[in-house]
Coordinates of C-alpha atoms and ligand atoms in Angstrom, one line a residue:
M905 CA 69.7 20.9 82.2
N906 CA 69.0 18.2 84.8
E907 CA 65.3 18.8 84.2
G908 CA 62.9 19.0 87.1
Q909 CA 65.1 17.9 89.9
P910 CA 67.6 20.7 90.9
E911 CA 67.3 19.6 94.5
T912 CA 69.0 16.3 93.8
R913 CA 71.8 18.0 91.9
D914 CA 75.2 17.0 93.2
F915 CA 77.8 19.5 94.2
I916 CA 79.6 19.3 90.9
R917 CA 76.5 19.8 88.8
Q918 CA 75.7 22.7 91.2
I919 CA 79.1 24.3 90.5
I920 CA 78.6 23.9 86.7
A921 CA 75.1 25.3 86.9
D922 CA 76.5 28.4 88.7
D923 CA 79.3 28.8 86.2
L924 CA 76.8 28.8 83.4
A925 CA 74.5 31.1 85.2
G926 CA 77.3 33.5 86.1
G927 CA 78.5 33.6 82.5
R928 CA 81.9 32.1 83.3
H929 CA 81.4 29.5 80.6
A930 CA 79.0 29.3 77.7
V931 CA 79.7 25.7 76.9
I932 CA 80.7 23.0 79.3
I933 CA 83.6 20.7 78.2
T934 CA 84.6 17.6 80.2
R935 CA 86.6 14.5 79.5
F936 CA 86.9 11.0 80.6
P937 CA 90.6 10.1 80.7
P938 CA 91.3 6.4 81.2
E939 CA 94.8 5.0 81.0
P940 CA 94.7 2.1 78.5
N941 CA 96.4 -0.3 80.9
G942 CA 93.3 -2.5 81.6
Y943 CA 89.6 -2.8 81.1
L944 CA 87.2 -0.2 82.6
H945 CA 85.5 -1.2 85.8
V946 CA 82.4 -0.2 87.8
G947 CA 84.3 2.7 89.3
H948 CA 85.1 4.1 85.9
A949 CA 81.3 3.8 85.1
K950 CA 80.8 6.5 87.7
S951 CA 83.3 8.8 86.1
I952 CA 81.9 8.1 82.7
C953 CA 78.3 8.8 83.7
L954 CA 79.4 12.0 85.5
N955 CA 81.6 13.4 82.7
F956 CA 79.4 12.5 79.8
G957 CA 76.3 13.2 81.8
V958 CA 77.0 16.8 82.7
A959 CA 78.1 17.5 79.1
A960 CA 74.9 16.0 77.7
E961 CA 72.7 17.7 80.3
T962 CA 74.1 21.2 79.6
G963 CA 74.4 20.8 75.8
G964 CA 78.2 20.7 76.1
R965 CA 80.7 18.1 75.0
C966 CA 82.8 15.4 76.6
Y967 CA 86.0 13.9 75.2
L968 CA 87.0 10.3 75.5
R969 CA 90.7 10.8 76.0
L970 CA 93.1 7.9 76.2
D971 CA 95.8 8.9 78.7
D972 CA 98.5 6.9 77.0
T973 CA 101.7 8.2 78.5
N974 CA 103.2 4.9 79.8
P975 CA 103.8 2.6 76.9
L976 CA 105.3 -0.2 79.1
K977 CA 101.8 -0.9 80.5
E978 CA 99.5 0.0 77.7
D979 CA 98.0 -1.9 74.8
Q980 CA 95.8 -1.3 71.8
A981 CA 93.6 -4.1 72.9
F982 CA 92.8 -2.1 76.1
V983 CA 92.1 1.0 73.9
D984 CA 89.6 -1.0 71.9
A985 CA 88.0 -2.5 75.0
I986 CA 87.6 1.0 76.6
I987 CA 86.0 2.4 73.5
D988 CA 83.6 -0.5 73.3
S989 CA 82.7 -0.2 77.0
V990 CA 81.9 3.5 76.9
R991 CA 79.8 3.1 73.8
W992 CA 77.9 0.1 75.4
L993 CA 77.2 2.1 78.5
G994 CA 75.4 4.5 76.2
F995 CA 77.7 7.5 75.7
D996 CA 78.8 9.2 72.6
W997 CA 82.0 11.4 72.3
G998 CA 80.8 12.7 68.9
G999 CA 84.2 12.8 67.2
G1000 CA 86.0 13.7 70.5
L1001 CA 88.1 10.6 70.7
T1002 CA 91.6 11.8 71.6
H1003 CA 94.9 10.6 73.0
A1004 CA 97.4 12.3 75.3
S1005 CA 99.9 11.0 72.7
D1006 CA 98.2 13.3 70.1
Y1007 CA 99.7 16.1 72.2
F1008 CA 103.3 14.8 72.6
P1009 CA 104.8 17.5 70.4
R1010 CA 102.9 20.3 72.3
I1011 CA 103.8 18.8 75.7
H1012 CA 107.4 18.6 74.6
E1013 CA 107.3 22.3 73.6
C1014 CA 105.9 23.2 77.0
A1015 CA 108.8 21.4 78.7
G1016 CA 111.2 23.6 76.6
D1017 CA 109.2 26.7 77.7
L1018 CA 109.6 25.9 81.3
I1019 CA 113.4 25.3 80.9
R1020 CA 113.8 28.6 79.1
A1021 CA 111.9 30.3 81.9
G1022 CA 114.3 28.8 84.4
K1023 CA 111.4 26.7 85.8
A1024 CA 112.6 23.2 84.9
Y1025 CA 116.0 21.5 85.0
V1026 CA 117.6 18.2 84.0
D1027 CA 118.5 16.2 87.0
S1028 CA 121.0 13.3 87.0
L1029 CA 120.5 11.8 90.4
S1030 CA 119.9 8.1 90.5
P1031 CA 116.3 7.0 91.3
E1032 CA 117.5 6.0 94.8
Q1033 CA 119.1 9.4 95.4
M1034 CA 116.0 11.1 94.2
R1035 CA 113.9 9.2 96.6
E1036 CA 116.3 10.1 99.4
F1037 CA 116.4 13.8 98.5
R1038 CA 112.6 14.0 98.3
G1039 CA 112.2 14.0 102.0
T1040 CA 109.2 12.6 103.8
L1041 CA 105.7 13.8 104.9
T1042 CA 107.3 15.3 108.0
A1043 CA 110.8 16.3 106.8
P1044 CA 111.4 18.7 103.9
G1045 CA 113.3 17.5 100.8
R1046 CA 116.8 18.6 99.8
E1047 CA 117.8 20.3 96.6
S1048 CA 119.6 18.3 94.0
P1049 CA 123.1 19.5 93.1
H1050 CA 121.9 19.7 89.5
R1051 CA 119.2 22.1 90.3
S1052 CA 121.4 25.1 89.5
R1053 CA 122.3 24.0 86.0
S1054 CA 122.1 26.9 83.5
V1055 CA 119.2 27.2 81.0
A1056 CA 121.7 26.5 78.2
E1057 CA 122.9 23.4 79.8
N1058 CA 119.4 22.2 80.6
L1059 CA 118.3 22.9 77.0
D1060 CA 121.3 20.9 75.7
L1061 CA 120.8 18.0 78.0
F1062 CA 117.0 17.8 77.4
A1063 CA 117.6 17.9 73.6
R1064 CA 120.1 15.0 74.0
M1065 CA 117.6 13.1 76.2
R1066 CA 115.1 13.5 73.3
A1067 CA 117.8 12.5 70.8
G1068 CA 118.4 9.2 72.5
E1069 CA 121.9 9.9 73.7
F1070 CA 121.3 8.6 77.2
A1071 CA 120.3 5.4 78.8
D1072 CA 116.9 4.9 80.5
G1073 CA 117.0 6.5 83.9
E1074 CA 120.2 8.4 83.4
H1075 CA 118.5 11.8 83.5
V1076 CA 115.0 13.2 84.1
L1077 CA 113.5 16.6 83.5
R1078 CA 112.0 18.1 86.7
A1079 CA 110.0 21.2 87.4
K1080 CA 111.8 23.7 89.7
I1081 CA 109.2 24.5 92.3
D1082 CA 110.0 24.0 96.0
M1083 CA 111.9 21.1 97.7
A1084 CA 110.6 22.3 101.1
S1085 CA 106.9 22.3 100.2
P1086 CA 104.7 20.5 102.6
N1087 CA 103.1 19.1 99.5
I1088 CA 105.4 16.4 98.2
N1089 CA 103.9 16.8 94.7
L1090 CA 105.5 20.2 94.6
R1091 CA 109.0 19.0 95.5
D1092 CA 110.3 19.4 92.0
P1093 CA 108.2 16.7 90.3
V1094 CA 109.5 14.8 87.4
L1095 CA 108.1 16.0 84.0
Y1096 CA 109.9 13.7 81.6
R1097 CA 111.7 10.4 81.8
I1098 CA 113.7 8.4 79.3
R1099 CA 112.0 5.2 78.4
R1100 CA 112.9 3.2 75.4
A1101 CA 109.6 1.5 74.8
T1102 CA 107.5 1.2 71.6
H1103 CA 104.3 3.2 72.0
Q1104 CA 101.1 1.6 70.6
R1105 CA 100.4 4.8 68.6
T1106 CA 103.7 6.8 68.2
G1107 CA 105.9 3.7 67.8
D1108 CA 109.5 4.6 68.3
A1109 CA 109.2 8.3 67.6
W1110 CA 109.9 9.2 71.2
C1111 CA 112.3 7.8 73.8
I1112 CA 111.2 10.3 76.4
Y1113 CA 107.7 10.3 77.8
P1114 CA 105.9 12.9 79.9
M1115 CA 104.7 12.1 83.4
Y1116 CA 101.0 11.9 84.1
D1117 CA 100.4 15.2 85.9
F1118 CA 102.2 17.2 83.3
A1119 CA 100.6 15.5 80.3
H1120 CA 97.2 15.6 81.9
T1121 CA 97.1 19.3 82.6
I1122 CA 98.3 20.3 79.2
S1123 CA 95.9 17.9 77.5
D1124 CA 93.0 19.3 79.5
A1125 CA 94.0 22.8 78.5
I1126 CA 94.5 22.0 74.8
E1127 CA 91.0 20.5 74.7
G1128 CA 89.5 23.6 76.4
I1129 CA 88.2 21.4 79.3
T1130 CA 86.2 23.7 81.6
H1131 CA 85.8 21.2 84.5
S1132 CA 88.4 18.6 85.0
L1133 CA 86.6 16.1 87.2
C1134 CA 88.7 13.5 89.0
T1135 CA 88.8 11.3 92.1
L1136 CA 89.9 12.5 95.5
E1137 CA 93.4 11.0 95.3
F1138 CA 94.2 13.9 92.9
E1139 CA 93.3 16.5 95.5
D1140 CA 97.0 16.8 96.5
H1141 CA 98.0 17.1 92.9
R1142 CA 95.7 20.1 92.3
P1143 CA 98.4 22.7 93.4
L1144 CA 100.7 21.1 90.8
Y1145 CA 97.9 21.2 88.2
E1146 CA 97.5 24.9 88.9
W1147 CA 101.2 25.5 88.9
F1148 CA 101.4 24.2 85.4
L1149 CA 98.4 26.4 84.4
D1150 CA 100.1 29.4 86.0
N1151 CA 103.5 28.9 84.4
L1152 CA 102.7 27.8 80.9
Q1153 CA 101.0 29.6 78.0
L1154 CA 97.9 27.5 77.5
P1155 CA 94.7 28.1 75.7
A1156 CA 92.4 27.4 78.6
R1157 CA 92.3 27.2 82.3
P1158 CA 90.4 24.2 83.4
R1159 CA 89.1 23.9 86.9
Q1160 CA 89.9 20.6 88.7
I1161 CA 87.2 19.3 91.0
E1162 CA 87.6 16.1 93.0
F1163 CA 84.9 13.6 94.0
S1164 CA 85.1 10.4 96.0
R1165 CA 85.7 7.1 94.2
L1166 CA 83.0 4.5 93.9
N1167 CA 83.9 1.7 96.2
L1168 CA 81.7 -1.4 95.8
A1169 CA 81.4 -4.0 98.5
F1170 CA 82.2 -7.7 97.7
T1171 CA 84.6 -6.7 94.9
I1172 CA 87.8 -4.9 94.1
T1173 CA 88.3 -2.0 91.6
S1174 CA 92.0 -1.9 91.1
K1175 CA 93.1 -2.7 87.6
R1176 CA 96.3 -4.2 89.0
R1177 CA 94.5 -6.6 91.2
L1178 CA 92.0 -7.5 88.5
A1179 CA 94.9 -8.3 86.2
E1180 CA 96.4 -10.5 88.9
L1181 CA 93.2 -12.6 89.0
I1182 CA 93.5 -13.0 85.3
D1183 CA 97.2 -13.8 85.3
L1184 CA 96.7 -16.5 87.9
G1185 CA 93.8 -18.0 86.0
L1186 CA 91.4 -17.4 88.9
V1187 CA 88.9 -15.9 86.4
A1188 CA 88.6 -16.5 82.7
G1189 CA 89.6 -13.0 81.6
W1190 CA 88.7 -9.3 81.7
D1191 CA 85.2 -10.1 80.6
D1192 CA 84.6 -13.0 82.9
P1193 CA 81.0 -12.5 84.1
R1194 CA 82.1 -12.3 87.7
M1195 CA 84.5 -9.4 87.1
P1196 CA 83.5 -5.9 88.1
T1197 CA 84.6 -4.7 84.7
I1198 CA 82.1 -3.1 82.4
A1199 CA 82.8 -5.9 79.9
G1200 CA 82.3 -8.5 82.6
M1201 CA 79.0 -7.0 83.7
R1202 CA 77.9 -6.8 80.1
R1203 CA 78.6 -10.5 79.6
R1204 CA 77.0 -11.2 82.9
G1205 CA 73.8 -9.8 81.4
Y1206 CA 73.6 -6.5 83.3
P1207 CA 71.7 -4.0 81.1
P1208 CA 73.5 -0.6 80.6
E1209 CA 70.4 1.1 81.9
A1210 CA 70.7 -0.7 85.2
L1211 CA 74.3 0.2 85.6
R1212 CA 73.5 3.9 84.8
D1213 CA 70.7 3.8 87.3
F1214 CA 73.0 2.3 89.9
V1215 CA 75.6 5.0 89.4
S1216 CA 73.0 7.8 89.6
R1217 CA 71.7 6.3 92.9
T1218 CA 75.1 6.4 94.4
G1219 CA 75.4 10.1 93.9
V1220 CA 78.5 12.3 93.6
T1221 CA 80.1 13.6 96.8
K1222 CA 83.4 14.1 98.5
K1223 CA 82.7 11.5 101.2
E1224 CA 84.5 8.1 101.0
H1225 CA 82.0 5.2 101.4
L1226 CA 81.4 1.6 100.5
I1227 CA 78.4 1.0 98.3
Q1228 CA 76.5 -2.3 98.9
M1229 CA 76.6 -4.8 96.1
S1230 CA 72.9 -5.4 96.8
L1231 CA 72.2 -1.9 95.5
L1232 CA 73.7 -2.8 92.1
E1233 CA 72.0 -6.2 92.1
N1234 CA 68.6 -4.6 92.9
C1235 CA 69.0 -2.1 90.0
V1236 CA 69.7 -5.1 87.7
R1237 CA 66.6 -7.0 89.1
E1238 CA 64.3 -4.0 88.8
D1239 CA 65.3 -3.5 85.2
L1240 CA 65.2 -7.1 84.2
N1241 CA 61.9 -7.7 85.9
V1242 CA 60.4 -5.3 83.3
R1243 CA 62.6 -6.2 80.4
G1244 CA 63.0 -9.9 80.7
A1245 CA 60.6 -12.3 79.1
R1246 CA 59.6 -15.3 81.1
A1247 CA 60.7 -18.8 80.3
M1248 CA 60.9 -22.2 81.9
A1249 CA 64.2 -24.0 82.5
V1250 CA 65.2 -26.8 84.8
I1251 CA 68.7 -26.6 86.1
N1252 CA 69.0 -30.0 87.9
P1253 CA 66.5 -32.2 86.2
L1254 CA 64.5 -35.0 87.7
K1255 CA 62.2 -37.1 85.5
V1256 CA 58.4 -37.1 86.1
V1257 CA 56.2 -39.6 84.3
L1258 CA 52.5 -39.0 84.2
T1259 CA 51.2 -42.5 84.3
N1260 CA 47.6 -41.7 83.2
Y1261 CA 48.7 -39.4 80.4
P1262 CA 48.3 -41.0 77.0
E1263 CA 51.7 -42.1 75.5
G1264 CA 52.7 -40.1 72.4
Q1265 CA 50.1 -37.3 73.1
V1266 CA 51.3 -33.7 73.1
E1267 CA 49.2 -30.7 73.8
M1268 CA 50.2 -27.1 73.7
L1269 CA 49.7 -24.9 76.8
P1270 CA 49.6 -21.1 76.3
A1271 CA 52.0 -19.2 78.5
A1272 CA 52.3 -15.4 78.8
N1273 CA 55.7 -14.1 78.0
H1274 CA 55.4 -11.4 80.7
P1275 CA 52.9 -11.2 83.5
D1276 CA 52.5 -7.4 83.2
R1277 CA 53.3 -6.8 79.6
P1278 CA 50.6 -8.3 77.4
E1279 CA 52.2 -6.7 74.3
L1280 CA 55.0 -9.3 74.6
G1281 CA 52.4 -11.9 73.7
E1282 CA 52.4 -15.6 74.6
R1283 CA 54.0 -18.8 73.5
Q1284 CA 52.8 -22.4 73.4
L1285 CA 54.5 -24.8 75.7
P1286 CA 54.5 -28.5 74.6
F1287 CA 53.3 -30.8 77.3
G1288 CA 53.5 -34.6 77.3
R1289 CA 53.7 -37.7 79.4
E1290 CA 57.3 -37.2 80.5
L1291 CA 58.5 -34.0 82.1
W1292 CA 61.6 -32.7 83.8
I1293 CA 61.2 -30.9 87.1
E1294 CA 63.8 -29.4 89.5
Q1295 CA 65.4 -32.0 91.9
D1296 CA 64.8 -29.5 94.7
D1297 CA 61.1 -29.5 94.0
F1298 CA 60.8 -33.1 95.1
M1299 CA 61.4 -34.5 98.6
E1300 CA 60.9 -38.1 99.5
V1301 CA 60.7 -37.5 103.2
A1302 CA 59.4 -34.0 103.4
P1303 CA 58.4 -31.7 106.4
N1304 CA 54.8 -30.6 106.6
K1305 CA 55.6 -27.2 105.3
F1306 CA 57.1 -28.5 102.1
F1307 CA 54.5 -27.5 99.5
R1308 CA 56.2 -28.9 96.4
L1309 CA 56.1 -32.5 95.3
K1310 CA 56.3 -35.4 97.8
P1311 CA 54.9 -38.9 97.9
G1312 CA 51.1 -38.7 98.0
G1313 CA 51.2 -34.9 97.6
E1314 CA 49.9 -32.6 95.0
V1315 CA 51.4 -29.7 93.2
R1316 CA 50.4 -27.5 90.2
L1317 CA 52.6 -27.5 87.1
R1318 CA 53.0 -23.9 86.0
Y1319 CA 50.6 -23.1 83.1
G1320 CA 49.4 -26.8 83.3
Y1321 CA 47.7 -29.3 85.5
I1322 CA 47.7 -30.5 89.1
I1323 CA 49.6 -33.7 89.5
R1324 CA 49.8 -36.2 92.4
C1325 CA 52.9 -38.2 93.2
V1326 CA 52.0 -41.9 93.3
D1327 CA 55.2 -43.9 93.0
L1328 CA 59.0 -43.6 92.8
V1329 CA 61.7 -45.4 90.8
K1330 CA 65.1 -45.6 92.5
D1331 CA 68.5 -46.6 91.3
E1332 CA 70.7 -49.3 92.9
V1333 CA 72.0 -46.9 95.6
G1334 CA 68.5 -45.8 96.5
R1335 CA 68.4 -42.4 94.7
V1336 CA 65.1 -41.4 93.3
I1337 CA 65.5 -41.3 89.5
E1338 CA 61.9 -41.0 88.4
V1339 CA 58.8 -39.7 90.1
H1340 CA 55.5 -41.3 88.9
C1341 CA 52.5 -39.1 89.1
T1342 CA 48.9 -38.9 87.9
Y1343 CA 47.5 -35.7 86.4
D1344 CA 44.1 -34.3 87.0
A1345 CA 42.7 -33.6 83.5
D1346 CA 40.1 -31.2 85.0
T1347 CA 42.7 -28.7 86.4
R1348 CA 44.4 -27.3 83.3
S1349 CA 45.4 -23.6 84.0
G1350 CA 43.2 -21.0 82.4
L1351 CA 40.3 -23.4 81.6
A1352 CA 36.9 -23.4 83.3
G1353 CA 36.8 -25.7 86.2
A1354 CA 40.5 -25.4 86.9
E1355 CA 40.0 -23.4 90.1
R1356 CA 40.9 -26.2 92.4
K1357 CA 43.8 -24.9 94.5
V1358 CA 46.9 -26.5 95.8
K1359 CA 49.6 -24.8 97.8
G1360 CA 52.6 -25.2 95.5
T1361 CA 53.3 -24.4 91.9
I1362 CA 56.5 -25.7 90.2
H1363 CA 58.1 -25.2 86.8
W1364 CA 58.8 -28.0 84.3
V1365 CA 60.0 -28.7 80.8
S1366 CA 58.6 -31.4 78.5
A1367 CA 61.2 -34.1 78.2
A1368 CA 60.4 -34.9 74.6
H1369 CA 60.9 -31.3 73.6
A1370 CA 63.6 -30.1 76.0
V1371 CA 66.7 -28.3 74.8
R1372 CA 69.8 -29.3 76.6
A1373 CA 72.0 -26.5 77.8
E1374 CA 74.9 -25.6 80.0
V1375 CA 73.9 -23.1 82.7
R1376 CA 76.6 -21.2 84.5
L1377 CA 75.4 -20.2 88.0
Y1378 CA 77.4 -17.1 88.7
D1379 CA 77.5 -15.5 92.1
R1380 CA 79.6 -12.8 93.9
L1381 CA 83.3 -13.1 93.2
F1382 CA 84.3 -12.5 96.8
G1383 CA 82.7 -13.9 100.0
V1384 CA 83.4 -10.8 102.1
A1385 CA 82.4 -7.2 101.9
R1386 CA 86.0 -5.8 101.9
P1387 CA 88.3 -8.3 100.2
D1388 CA 91.0 -5.6 99.9
G1389 CA 91.0 -4.8 103.6
A1390 CA 94.4 -5.4 105.0
E1391 CA 93.9 -8.6 107.0
A1392 CA 95.0 -11.0 104.3
D1393 CA 95.7 -11.3 100.7
F1394 CA 92.6 -10.3 98.8
K1395 CA 92.7 -13.6 96.8
T1396 CA 92.0 -15.6 100.0
F1397 CA 88.5 -14.1 100.1
L1398 CA 87.5 -15.4 96.7
N1399 CA 84.1 -17.0 96.9
P1400 CA 84.6 -20.7 96.0
E1401 CA 80.9 -20.8 94.8
S1402 CA 81.2 -17.9 92.5
L1403 CA 80.7 -20.2 89.5
R1404 CA 79.0 -23.5 89.5
V1405 CA 78.2 -25.1 86.2
A1406 CA 75.0 -27.1 85.7
P1407 CA 75.9 -29.2 82.6
H1408 CA 72.6 -31.0 82.2
A1409 CA 70.1 -28.2 82.4
V1410 CA 67.1 -28.3 80.1
L1411 CA 65.2 -25.4 78.5
E1412 CA 61.8 -25.0 77.0
P1413 CA 62.1 -25.3 73.2
S1414 CA 61.4 -21.7 72.5
L1415 CA 64.9 -20.9 73.9
A1416 CA 66.6 -22.8 71.1
T1417 CA 66.5 -19.7 69.0
A1418 CA 67.6 -17.2 71.6
E1419 CA 70.2 -14.7 70.3
P1420 CA 73.4 -14.3 72.3
G1421 CA 72.8 -11.5 74.8
T1422 CA 69.1 -12.2 75.3
V1423 CA 68.1 -11.9 78.9
L1424 CA 65.2 -13.8 80.3
Q1425 CA 63.7 -14.7 83.6
F1426 CA 63.7 -18.4 84.2
E1427 CA 60.7 -18.7 86.3
R1428 CA 61.4 -19.2 90.0
L1429 CA 65.2 -19.4 89.3
G1430 CA 66.4 -15.9 88.4
Y1431 CA 67.5 -13.9 85.4
F1432 CA 69.7 -15.5 82.8
V1433 CA 71.4 -14.4 79.7
A1434 CA 72.5 -16.3 76.6
D1435 CA 76.2 -16.0 76.8
R1436 CA 77.6 -13.4 74.3
V1437 CA 80.7 -15.5 73.6
D1438 CA 79.9 -19.2 74.0
H1439 CA 76.2 -19.5 73.3
R1440 CA 75.3 -21.4 70.1
P1441 CA 71.8 -22.7 69.0
T1442 CA 73.4 -26.1 68.8
R1443 CA 74.9 -25.8 72.3
P1444 CA 73.1 -23.2 74.4
V1445 CA 75.0 -21.6 77.2
F1446 CA 73.2 -19.4 79.7
N1447 CA 74.7 -17.3 82.5
R1448 CA 72.8 -16.5 85.7
V1449 CA 72.6 -12.7 85.8
V1450 CA 71.2 -12.5 89.3
T1451 CA 68.9 -14.5 91.5
L1452 CA 65.3 -13.4 92.0
R1453 CA 65.8 -12.5 95.6
D1454 CA 68.8 -11.2 97.5
S1455 CA 70.3 -14.4 99.0
W1456 CA 73.1 -12.5 100.6
A1457 CA 71.0 -10.1 102.7
K1458 CA 71.0 -12.4 105.8
L1459 CA 74.8 -13.1 105.5
E1460 CA 75.5 -9.4 105.3
E1461 CA 73.2 -8.6 108.2
A1462 CA 75.0 -11.3 110.3
A1463 CA 78.4 -9.8 109.3
R1464 CA 77.5 -6.4 110.6
Ligands
LIG1418 P1 92.7 1.8 88.9 O1 93.1 2.3 90.3 O2 91.6 0.9 88.9 O3 93.9 1.4 88.1 P2 92.8 4.4 87.7 O4 92.3 5.6 88.5 O5 94.3 4.3 87.7 O6 92.1 3.1 88.2 P3 92.4 5.5 85.2 O7 92.3 4.8 83.9 O8 93.5 6.4 85.4 O9 92.3 4.4 86.3 O10 91.0 6.2 85.5 C1 90.3 7.0 84.6 C2 89.4 7.9 85.3 O11 88.4 7.2 86.0 C3 90.1 8.8 86.3 O12 89.6 10.1 86.1 C4 89.7 8.3 87.6 O13 89.6 9.3 88.5 C5 88.4 7.6 87.4 N1 88.2 6.5 88.3 C6 89.0 5.4 88.5 N2 88.5 4.6 89.4 C7 87.3 5.2 89.9 C8 86.4 4.9 90.9 N3 86.5 3.8 91.6 N4 85.3 5.7 91.0 C9 85.2 6.8 90.3 N5 86.1 7.2 89.3 C10 87.1 6.4 89.1
LIG1419 MG1 95.0 6.5 87.2

């Protein structure tokens, strides 16, 4: 049980604790039920953490159930990606991997039971007529002329639907509930439709498929789900969920509880819209590191621990709210600050030549791999006469407050010496292409006599030992907090700077052997990960996970 912090328990965990204490359930059983029509996103992470979390905390179990009732939109590749994402996030279904399609025979029997009980009928209205008969939020619906078909006729028609005698859309099976109900979901909802589509698991065994609400309730009951946790948009469906439970002979009576969706600023969490970005080539795929998908965040270099921490900080409530992206990014920073070893890399290199350093000489400078974790040890950085520094760390005409390198000025090289800029080499258009400096041999970091202080310290990489790399500077995918607000098409708010590629970056040589997926802090620059897909020792590719500081804070403040 949620050890030690009952006061921070959310309302759902409270209900579950009460159900256990009151003896209503001995074992808590939940499920996470994604439809395999896309990759999972950050919103799903909330549902995953909640469902698997409460099961784990109470010693219960949680099913991973693929809700695969719509073969037109579903794909085995999505099933595989979903399984992969849930596992990566750190959860285990312990043999409880199921599919709504496992239950198609049972769901079909339930339909027959409802027909025999006079609680379902075959309707033959056209889709347009059905819409017209349904009524509106303010006007009641009208009963279909087919509503009074006899049980025998309904059984016959339903059997022939199943046998493939009718065209798609010719008939549907509907529950007979109440066309005048103020809740539109109770106005004789469709239970089955004819759809000639090959299903990724059942192939062509079926040409009729159950609708979501019907299949979902029965699947929950078959699995003995005690608490069916879902998002608020299903609140209006709860009376239907309960109608099915009341009118079918099912082995369990799950309780549906709704909570608010996770809405994250500066992104979108609609699979349909994410798919649109992919189809239009605006991102590289479901696992593009800018995508709010779990696969995208993984490739971006977010650790699963940070994502779980983020979800737990957002809480579980019934209130709709927008979570700031900076909360997620801060969880990532906090985690990576501890986890990430330090390294030096230069994104936009500028050559420095130490004119008083002996040609051909190389010395090794020790550098701690982590400032607070001595157990991570240290490495030796080769240092020589020619170095790369960041273009931004040099200014030819610099303001007084500029404490990095400038003509006549001094700066410390991280883990190394103090250098002074003495000369510049320019190309034909007047751009500085080399900075000539002298180094002060008495100022080597860590050695006695090196106490002399200068205001600035910059990072560098030895030119003779540098490893060339492509560095992908990722940033937020959208430039505004609510890209799916109604003002304009969400795609117009894409951040044109969400990916900038630095093709000529250089890395310290220890990074040549980094495994794909390794996350590091490039000193002064941010956290970076060796790309899981494209990184090779012969052609390193690093993604920026997140900057060291929140560069969006001011913008967000101004927007408020
Ligand atoms: P989308 O709107 O992105 O297509 P969906 O709700 O249709 O999402 P499902 O695959 O049906 O996607 O969702 C599986 C489960 O995840 C459902 O129980 C749903 O309530 C939950 N879920 C989906 N989006 C969110 C979200 N933003 N926050 C919390 N839970 C979510
Ligand atoms: Mg859904």
